[in-house]
Short mmCIF file of C-alpha atoms in Angstrom, two decimals:
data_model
loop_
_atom_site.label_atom_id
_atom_site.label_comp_id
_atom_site.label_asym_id
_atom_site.label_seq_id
_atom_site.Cartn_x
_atom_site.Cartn_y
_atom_site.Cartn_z
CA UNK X 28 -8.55 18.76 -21.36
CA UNK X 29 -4.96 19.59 -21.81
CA UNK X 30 -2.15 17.58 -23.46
CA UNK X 31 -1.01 17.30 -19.76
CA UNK X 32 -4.23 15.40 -18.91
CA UNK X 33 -4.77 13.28 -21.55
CA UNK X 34 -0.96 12.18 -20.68
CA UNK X 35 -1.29 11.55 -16.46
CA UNK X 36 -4.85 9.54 -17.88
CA UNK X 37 -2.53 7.18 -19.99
CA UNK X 38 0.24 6.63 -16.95
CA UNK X 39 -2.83 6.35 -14.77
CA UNK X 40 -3.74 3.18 -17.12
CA UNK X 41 -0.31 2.08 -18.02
CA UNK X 42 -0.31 1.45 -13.69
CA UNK X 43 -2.52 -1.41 -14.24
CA UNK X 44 -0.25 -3.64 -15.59
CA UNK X 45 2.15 -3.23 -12.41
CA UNK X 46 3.27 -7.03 -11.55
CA UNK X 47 1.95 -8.65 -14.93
CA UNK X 48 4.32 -6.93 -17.64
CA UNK X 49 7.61 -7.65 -15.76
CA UNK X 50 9.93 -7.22 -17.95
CA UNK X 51 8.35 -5.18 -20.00
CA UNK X 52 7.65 -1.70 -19.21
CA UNK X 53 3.92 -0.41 -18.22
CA UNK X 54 2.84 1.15 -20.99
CA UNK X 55 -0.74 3.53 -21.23
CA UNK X 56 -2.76 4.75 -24.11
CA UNK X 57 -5.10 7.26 -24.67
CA UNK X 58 -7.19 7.84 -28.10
CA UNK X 59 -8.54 11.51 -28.45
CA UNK X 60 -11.00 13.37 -31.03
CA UNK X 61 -12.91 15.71 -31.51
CA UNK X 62 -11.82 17.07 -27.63
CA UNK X 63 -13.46 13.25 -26.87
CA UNK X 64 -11.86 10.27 -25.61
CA UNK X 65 -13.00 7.78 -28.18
CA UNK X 66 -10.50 4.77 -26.91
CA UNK X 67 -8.13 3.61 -23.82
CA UNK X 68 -5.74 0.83 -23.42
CA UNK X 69 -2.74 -0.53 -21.47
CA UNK X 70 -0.23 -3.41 -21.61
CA UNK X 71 -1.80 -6.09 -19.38
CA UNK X 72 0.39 -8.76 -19.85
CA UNK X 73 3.89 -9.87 -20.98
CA UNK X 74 3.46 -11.49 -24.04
CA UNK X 75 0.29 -9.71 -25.10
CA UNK X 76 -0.52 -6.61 -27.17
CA UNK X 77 0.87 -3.57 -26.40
CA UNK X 78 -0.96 -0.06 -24.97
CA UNK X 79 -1.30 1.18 -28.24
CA UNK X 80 -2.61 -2.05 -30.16
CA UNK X 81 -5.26 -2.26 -27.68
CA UNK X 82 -6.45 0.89 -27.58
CA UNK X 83 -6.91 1.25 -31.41
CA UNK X 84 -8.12 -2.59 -31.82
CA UNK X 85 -11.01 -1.55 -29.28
CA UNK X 86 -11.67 1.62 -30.72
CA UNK X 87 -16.04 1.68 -31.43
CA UNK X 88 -15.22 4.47 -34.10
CA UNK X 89 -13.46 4.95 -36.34
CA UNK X 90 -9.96 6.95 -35.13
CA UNK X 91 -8.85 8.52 -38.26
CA UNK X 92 -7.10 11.62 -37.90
CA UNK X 93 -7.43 11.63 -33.77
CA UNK X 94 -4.88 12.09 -31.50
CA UNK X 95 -3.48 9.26 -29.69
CA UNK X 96 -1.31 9.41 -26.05
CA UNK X 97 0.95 6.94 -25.27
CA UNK X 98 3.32 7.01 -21.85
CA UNK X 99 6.50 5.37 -24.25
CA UNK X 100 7.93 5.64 -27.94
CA UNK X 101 5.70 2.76 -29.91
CA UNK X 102 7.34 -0.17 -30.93
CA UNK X 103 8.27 -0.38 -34.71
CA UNK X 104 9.77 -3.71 -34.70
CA UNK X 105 8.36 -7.53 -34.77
CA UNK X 106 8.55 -9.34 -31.25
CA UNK X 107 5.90 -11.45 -29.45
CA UNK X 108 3.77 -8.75 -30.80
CA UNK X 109 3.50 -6.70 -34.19
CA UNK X 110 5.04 -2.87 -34.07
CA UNK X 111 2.33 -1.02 -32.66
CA UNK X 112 3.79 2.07 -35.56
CA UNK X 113 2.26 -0.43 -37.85
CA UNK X 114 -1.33 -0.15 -36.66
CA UNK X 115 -1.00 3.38 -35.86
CA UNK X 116 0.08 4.06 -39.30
CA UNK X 117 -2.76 1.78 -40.50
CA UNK X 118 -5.67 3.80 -38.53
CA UNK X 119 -4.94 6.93 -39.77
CA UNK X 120 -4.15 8.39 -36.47
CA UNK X 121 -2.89 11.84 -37.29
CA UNK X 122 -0.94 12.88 -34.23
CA UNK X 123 1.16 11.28 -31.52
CA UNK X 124 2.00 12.53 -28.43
CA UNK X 125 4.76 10.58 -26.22
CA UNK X 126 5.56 10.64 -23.01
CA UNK X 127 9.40 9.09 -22.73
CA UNK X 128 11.36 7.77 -25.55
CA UNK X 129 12.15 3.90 -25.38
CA UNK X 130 15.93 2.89 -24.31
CA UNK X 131 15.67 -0.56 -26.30
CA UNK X 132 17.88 0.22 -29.68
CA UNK X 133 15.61 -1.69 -31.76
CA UNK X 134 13.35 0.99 -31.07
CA UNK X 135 15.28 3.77 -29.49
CA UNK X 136 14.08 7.26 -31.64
CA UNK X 137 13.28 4.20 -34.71
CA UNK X 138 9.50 4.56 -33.77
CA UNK X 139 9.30 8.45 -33.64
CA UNK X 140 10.99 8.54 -37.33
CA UNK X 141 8.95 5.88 -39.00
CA UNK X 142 5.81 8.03 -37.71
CA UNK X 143 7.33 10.83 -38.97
CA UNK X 144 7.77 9.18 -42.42
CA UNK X 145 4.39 8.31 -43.02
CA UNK X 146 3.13 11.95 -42.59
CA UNK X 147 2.08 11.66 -38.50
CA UNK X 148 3.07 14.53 -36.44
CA UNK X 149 4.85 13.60 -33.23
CA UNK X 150 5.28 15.59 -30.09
CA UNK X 151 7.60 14.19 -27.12
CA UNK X 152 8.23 14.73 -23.77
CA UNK X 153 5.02 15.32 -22.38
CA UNK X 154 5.27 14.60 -18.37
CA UNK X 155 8.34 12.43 -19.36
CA UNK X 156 9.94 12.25 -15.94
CA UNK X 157 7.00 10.94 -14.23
CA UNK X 158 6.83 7.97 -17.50
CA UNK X 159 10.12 7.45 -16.97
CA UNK X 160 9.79 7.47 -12.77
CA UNK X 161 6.99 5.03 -13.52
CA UNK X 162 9.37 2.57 -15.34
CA UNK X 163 12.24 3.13 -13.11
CA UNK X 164 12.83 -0.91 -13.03
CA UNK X 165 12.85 -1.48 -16.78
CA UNK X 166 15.09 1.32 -17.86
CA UNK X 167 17.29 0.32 -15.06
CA UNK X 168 17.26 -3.32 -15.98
CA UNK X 169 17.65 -2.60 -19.66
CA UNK X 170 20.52 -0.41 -19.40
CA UNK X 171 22.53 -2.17 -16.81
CA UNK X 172 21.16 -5.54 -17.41
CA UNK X 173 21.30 -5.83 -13.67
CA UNK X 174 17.66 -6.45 -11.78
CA UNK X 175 17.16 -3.15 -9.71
CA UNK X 176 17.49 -3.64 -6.17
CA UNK X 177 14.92 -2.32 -3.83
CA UNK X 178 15.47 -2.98 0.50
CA UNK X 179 12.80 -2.82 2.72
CA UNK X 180 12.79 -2.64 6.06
CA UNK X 181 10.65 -1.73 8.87
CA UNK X 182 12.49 0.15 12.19
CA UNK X 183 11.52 1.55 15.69
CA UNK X 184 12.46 5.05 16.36
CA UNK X 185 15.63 3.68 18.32
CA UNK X 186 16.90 1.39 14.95
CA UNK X 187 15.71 -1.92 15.89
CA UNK X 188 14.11 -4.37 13.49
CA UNK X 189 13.21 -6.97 16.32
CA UNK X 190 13.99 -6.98 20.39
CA UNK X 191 16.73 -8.52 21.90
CA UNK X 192 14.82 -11.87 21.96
CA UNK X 193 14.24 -11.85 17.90
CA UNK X 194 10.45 -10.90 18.52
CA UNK X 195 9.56 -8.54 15.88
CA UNK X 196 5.31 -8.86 15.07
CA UNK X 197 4.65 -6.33 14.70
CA UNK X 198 6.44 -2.67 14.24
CA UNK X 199 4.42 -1.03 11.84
CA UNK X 200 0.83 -0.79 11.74
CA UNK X 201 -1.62 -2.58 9.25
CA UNK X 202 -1.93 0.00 6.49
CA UNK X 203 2.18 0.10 6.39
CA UNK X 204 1.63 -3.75 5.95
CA UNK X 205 -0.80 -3.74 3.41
CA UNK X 206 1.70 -0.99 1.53
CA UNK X 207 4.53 -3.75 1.47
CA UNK X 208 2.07 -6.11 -0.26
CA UNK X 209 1.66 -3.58 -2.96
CA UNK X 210 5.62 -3.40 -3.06
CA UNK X 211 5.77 -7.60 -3.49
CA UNK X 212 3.43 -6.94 -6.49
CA UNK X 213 5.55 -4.29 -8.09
CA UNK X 214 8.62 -6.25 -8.08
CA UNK X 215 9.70 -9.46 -9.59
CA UNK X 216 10.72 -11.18 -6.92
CA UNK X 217 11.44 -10.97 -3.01
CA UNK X 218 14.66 -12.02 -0.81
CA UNK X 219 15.17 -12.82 2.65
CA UNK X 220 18.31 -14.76 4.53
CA UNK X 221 18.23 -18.03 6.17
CA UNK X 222 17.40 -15.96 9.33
CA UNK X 223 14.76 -14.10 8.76
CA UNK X 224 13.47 -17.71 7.08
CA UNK X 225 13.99 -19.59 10.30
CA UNK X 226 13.01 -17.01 13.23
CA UNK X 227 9.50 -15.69 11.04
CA UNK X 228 8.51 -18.64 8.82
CA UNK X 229 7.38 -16.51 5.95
CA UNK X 230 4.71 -16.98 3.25
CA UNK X 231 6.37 -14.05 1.31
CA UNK X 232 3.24 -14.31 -1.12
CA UNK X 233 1.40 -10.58 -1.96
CA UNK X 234 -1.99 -10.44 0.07
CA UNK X 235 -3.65 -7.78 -2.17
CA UNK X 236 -6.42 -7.60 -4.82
CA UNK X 237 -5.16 -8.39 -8.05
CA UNK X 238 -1.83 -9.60 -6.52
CA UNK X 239 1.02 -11.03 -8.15
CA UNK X 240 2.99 -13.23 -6.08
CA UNK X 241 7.04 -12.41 -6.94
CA UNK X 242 9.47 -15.45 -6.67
CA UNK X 243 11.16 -16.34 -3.54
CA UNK X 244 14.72 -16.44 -3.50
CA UNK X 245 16.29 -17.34 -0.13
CA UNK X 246 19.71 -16.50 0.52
CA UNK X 247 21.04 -20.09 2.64
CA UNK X 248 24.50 -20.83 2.73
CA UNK X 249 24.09 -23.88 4.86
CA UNK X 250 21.09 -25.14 3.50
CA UNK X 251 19.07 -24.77 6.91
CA UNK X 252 15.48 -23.97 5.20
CA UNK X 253 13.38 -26.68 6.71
CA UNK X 254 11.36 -29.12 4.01
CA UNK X 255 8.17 -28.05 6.77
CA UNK X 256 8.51 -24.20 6.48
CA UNK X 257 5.63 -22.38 4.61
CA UNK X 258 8.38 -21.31 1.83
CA UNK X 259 8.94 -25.46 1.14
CA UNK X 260 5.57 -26.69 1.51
CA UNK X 261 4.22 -24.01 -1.24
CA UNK X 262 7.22 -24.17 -3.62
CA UNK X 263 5.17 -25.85 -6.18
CA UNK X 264 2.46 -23.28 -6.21
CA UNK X 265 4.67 -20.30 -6.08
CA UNK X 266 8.37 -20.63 -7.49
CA UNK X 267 10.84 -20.64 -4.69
CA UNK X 268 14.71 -20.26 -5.10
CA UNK X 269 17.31 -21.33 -2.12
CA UNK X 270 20.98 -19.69 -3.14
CA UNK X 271 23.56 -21.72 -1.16
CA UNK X 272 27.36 -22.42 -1.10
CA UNK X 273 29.17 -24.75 -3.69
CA UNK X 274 30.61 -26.07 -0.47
CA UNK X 275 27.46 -26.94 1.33
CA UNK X 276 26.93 -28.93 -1.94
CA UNK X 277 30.18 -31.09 -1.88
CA UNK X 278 28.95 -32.62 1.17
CA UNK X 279 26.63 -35.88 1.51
CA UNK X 280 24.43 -34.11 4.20
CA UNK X 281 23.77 -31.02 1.96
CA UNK X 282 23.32 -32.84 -1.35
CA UNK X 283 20.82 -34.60 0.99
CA UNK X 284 19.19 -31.30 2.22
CA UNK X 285 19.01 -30.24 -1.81
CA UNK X 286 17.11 -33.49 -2.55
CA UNK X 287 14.54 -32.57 0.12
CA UNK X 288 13.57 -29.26 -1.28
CA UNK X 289 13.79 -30.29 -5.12
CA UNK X 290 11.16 -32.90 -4.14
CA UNK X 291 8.89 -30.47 -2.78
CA UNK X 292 10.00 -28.06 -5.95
CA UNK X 293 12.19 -25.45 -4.55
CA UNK X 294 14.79 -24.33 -7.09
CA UNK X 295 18.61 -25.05 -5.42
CA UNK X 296 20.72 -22.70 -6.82
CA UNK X 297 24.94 -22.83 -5.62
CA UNK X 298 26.03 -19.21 -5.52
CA UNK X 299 28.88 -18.87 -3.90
CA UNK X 300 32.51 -17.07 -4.25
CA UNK X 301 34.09 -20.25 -4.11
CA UNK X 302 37.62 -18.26 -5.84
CA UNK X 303 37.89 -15.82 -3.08
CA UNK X 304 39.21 -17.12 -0.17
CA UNK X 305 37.60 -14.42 2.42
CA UNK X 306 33.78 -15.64 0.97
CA UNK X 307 34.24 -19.34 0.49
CA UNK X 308 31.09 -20.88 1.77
CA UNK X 309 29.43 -17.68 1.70
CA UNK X 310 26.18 -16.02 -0.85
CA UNK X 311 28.37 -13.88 -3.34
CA UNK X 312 25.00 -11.20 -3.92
CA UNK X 313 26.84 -10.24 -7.43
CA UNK X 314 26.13 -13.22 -8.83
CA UNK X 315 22.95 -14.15 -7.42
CA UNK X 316 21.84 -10.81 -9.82
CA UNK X 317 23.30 -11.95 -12.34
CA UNK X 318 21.36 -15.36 -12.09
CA UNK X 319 18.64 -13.70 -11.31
CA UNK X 320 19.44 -11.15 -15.01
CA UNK X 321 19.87 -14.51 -16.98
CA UNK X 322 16.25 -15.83 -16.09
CA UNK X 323 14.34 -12.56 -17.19
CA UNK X 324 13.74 -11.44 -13.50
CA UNK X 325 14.59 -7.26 -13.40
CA UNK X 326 13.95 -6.93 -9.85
CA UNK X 327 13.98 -7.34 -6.37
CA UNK X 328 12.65 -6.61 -3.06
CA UNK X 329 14.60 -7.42 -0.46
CA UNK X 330 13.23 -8.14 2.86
CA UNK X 331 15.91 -9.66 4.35
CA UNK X 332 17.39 -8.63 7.97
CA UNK X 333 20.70 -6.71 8.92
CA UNK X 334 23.25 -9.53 7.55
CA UNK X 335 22.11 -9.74 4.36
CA UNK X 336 20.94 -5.69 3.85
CA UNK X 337 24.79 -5.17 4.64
CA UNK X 338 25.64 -7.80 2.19
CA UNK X 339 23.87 -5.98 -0.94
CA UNK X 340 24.68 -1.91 0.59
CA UNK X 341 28.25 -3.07 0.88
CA UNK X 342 28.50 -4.49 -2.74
CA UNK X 343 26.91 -1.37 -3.97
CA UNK X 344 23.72 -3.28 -5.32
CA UNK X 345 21.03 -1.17 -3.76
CA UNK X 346 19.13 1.01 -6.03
CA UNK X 347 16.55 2.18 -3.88
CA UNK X 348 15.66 2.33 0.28
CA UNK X 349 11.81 1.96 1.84
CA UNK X 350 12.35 2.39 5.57
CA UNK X 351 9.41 2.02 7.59
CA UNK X 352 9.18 3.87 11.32
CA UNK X 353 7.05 2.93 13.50
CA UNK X 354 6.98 4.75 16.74
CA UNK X 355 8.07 2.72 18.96
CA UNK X 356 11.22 2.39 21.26
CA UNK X 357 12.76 -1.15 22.12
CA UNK X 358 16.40 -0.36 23.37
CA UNK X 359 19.17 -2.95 23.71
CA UNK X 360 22.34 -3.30 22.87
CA UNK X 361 21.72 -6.66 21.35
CA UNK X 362 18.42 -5.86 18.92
CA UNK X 363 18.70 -6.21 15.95
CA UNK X 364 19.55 -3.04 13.44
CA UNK X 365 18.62 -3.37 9.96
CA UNK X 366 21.97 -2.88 8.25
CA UNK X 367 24.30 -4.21 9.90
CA UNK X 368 27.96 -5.45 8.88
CA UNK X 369 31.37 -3.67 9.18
CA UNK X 370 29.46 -0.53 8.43
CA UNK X 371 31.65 2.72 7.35
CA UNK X 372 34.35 4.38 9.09
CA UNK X 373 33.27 8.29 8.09
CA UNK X 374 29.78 9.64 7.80
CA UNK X 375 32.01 11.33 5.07
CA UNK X 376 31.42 7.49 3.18
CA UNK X 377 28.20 6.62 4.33
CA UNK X 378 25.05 5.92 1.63
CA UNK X 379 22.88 9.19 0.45
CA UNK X 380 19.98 8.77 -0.63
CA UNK X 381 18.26 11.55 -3.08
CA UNK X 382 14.80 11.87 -4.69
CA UNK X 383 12.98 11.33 -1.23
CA UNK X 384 9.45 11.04 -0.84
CA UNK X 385 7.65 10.57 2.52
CA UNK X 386 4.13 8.75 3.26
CA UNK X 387 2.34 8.57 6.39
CA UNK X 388 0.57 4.94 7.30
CA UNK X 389 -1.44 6.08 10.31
CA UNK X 390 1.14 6.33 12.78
CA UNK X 391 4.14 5.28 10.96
CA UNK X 392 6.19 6.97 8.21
CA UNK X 393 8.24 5.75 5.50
CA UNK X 394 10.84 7.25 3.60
CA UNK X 395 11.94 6.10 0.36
CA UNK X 396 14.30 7.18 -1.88
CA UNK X 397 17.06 6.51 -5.11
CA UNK X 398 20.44 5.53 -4.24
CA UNK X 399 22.88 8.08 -5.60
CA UNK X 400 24.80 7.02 -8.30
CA UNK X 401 28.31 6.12 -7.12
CA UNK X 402 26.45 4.72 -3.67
CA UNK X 403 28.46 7.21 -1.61
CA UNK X 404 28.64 10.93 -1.07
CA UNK X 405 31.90 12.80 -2.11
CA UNK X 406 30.88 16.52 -1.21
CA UNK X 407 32.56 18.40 1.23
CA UNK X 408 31.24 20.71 3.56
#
């Protein structure tokens, strides 16, 4: 096998920890002598060893002078875990091949060189774009300190999300479904507005094997999310977060609404922009990231419908787009699109997306793609 191989084996592993790791990057690890693959590991859990540590800690022979893959820079400082450098060192391991260097500065190029000090040759960059691709929320995250902002939404070939009358089970087919389960698992947490909360009454849990439920943040200004919804009644088993207006607060009716869902153990978070009088009594998205940034969550799916997909592309907070088509056509004037909002004057301003990829789901297709940086095109033709 090539270098090449033994690398796409190790992000192949370092997949499996997709939904447990949050915020720590997935992380795969390969062992390799003799031509033989003598070890594997992966980070399967925040908290726990790293890739590397669990590879060579399960090795059945003995690894001196093998080679040993790993998708990211080892760790060379203490944390929850020991520097996996340290064990590396200690098993005699006699080259390293990396996949993307680390962005953390405790570690940042610090890892390479204290390999390179105790005598271990290290080669870099093997498949690094598809490591770093892989880990697109952490390095985002890490460098911005910002969760990374993914919308979702599911369309008819005519832009509708639902018909006129709000109906909107279902416009994608099963498989497309089953795909958005996978995307609840990959991110940290999932948001929808009051109206999307009210007209679907949503589990927003992840329905796959090996699932991860993300938490539930609902964007409610008024406080209007029912103490019966699904979202209430299971905020105790999965954590559940309502972001609502200082001013809905200040009044006896919602400070009786808050009491409600605190007893059934949904989070009430005020997030409003209070000091700006064109958003008073209104969700100020900026700072529900930053909330969101302050209790370790790096990302989120949002699933919400036109008002609130506006809200986030309008303050420049989306970092990447899955639209689902389904081939259907709905018409009316008065169905719902899926961004809606002022919108832009000028196709000239309108959001590019770059990086696309495209996915069948029996009859539907979805697009996905990055956000380019700056949110808006500037090229002329």
């Amino acid at each position: 096998m090539t270098h090449e191989e033994y690398m796409r084996r190790a992000l192949d592993l370092a997949r499996r920890g997709e939904g447990h790791v949050n915020p720590n990057p997935m992380v795969g690890c390969v062992v390799v002598k003799d031509g033989r693959v003598i070890s594997e590991g992966y980070h399967e859990k925040v908290g726990e060893y790293h890739a590397e540590r669990n590879a060579l800690l399960r090795c059945e022979e003995d690894p001196a002078g093998a080679d040993l893959y790993v998708t990211l820079e080892p760790c060379c400082h203490y944390g929850r875990t020991p520097p996996c450098t340290e064990i590396i060192i200690e098993k005699g391991i006699g080259r390293v091949f990396i996949a993307a260097m680390d962005v953390n500065p405790l570690v940042a190029g610090k890892g390479v060189q204290t390999l390179r000090d105790a005598g271990i040759e290290v080669v870099t960059g093997i498949l690094a774009q598809e490591a770093m691709d892989l880990n697109e929320v952490f390095y985002h995250f890490f460098e911005t300190h910002r969760p990374f902002v993914a919308m979702k939404y599911a369309m008819t070939l005519d832009g509708k999300i639902a018909c006129h009358t709000g109906d909107s089970q279902w416009i994608t087919e099963p498989q497309s479904r089953a795909y958005v389960h996978g995307l609840r698992k990959k991110y940290s947490s999932i948001l929808v507005g009051i109206g999307t909360a009210l007209a679907d009454d949503p589990m927003l849990n992840c329905r796959t094997e090996e699932g991860v439920d993300p938490v539930r943040l609902v964007a409610d200004s008024q406080l209007r999310l029912p103490p019966d919804s699904q979202l209430a009644q299971t905020a105790k088993e999965i954590p559940t977060w309502v972001f609502t207006a200082e001013e809905t607060l200040q009044s006896a009716k919602g400070r009786e609404r808050a009491e409600a869902l605190n007893r059934l153990g949904v989070d009430v978070i005020p997030c409003g922009s209070a000091d700006r009088a064109d958003h008073r009594g209104k969700i100020d998205v900026a700072r529900v990231l930053a909330l969101l940034a302050e209790r370790d969550i790096d990302s989120v799916l949002v699933e919400g419908g036109g008002t609130v997909n506006a809200s986030f592309l309008e303050a420049g907070l989306v970092d990447r787009v899955y639209a689902f088509l389904g081939p259907k056509l709905v018409g009316g004037a008065d169905s719902k699109s899926p961004v809606e909002g002022k919108g832009v004057a000028k196709m000239a301003d309108a959001t590019e997306l770059e990086h696309i990829e495209v996915e069948h789901f029996e009859d539907d297709i979805m697009i996905t793609g990055r956000v380019k940086e700056g949110g808006v095109s500037c090229s002329q033709d």
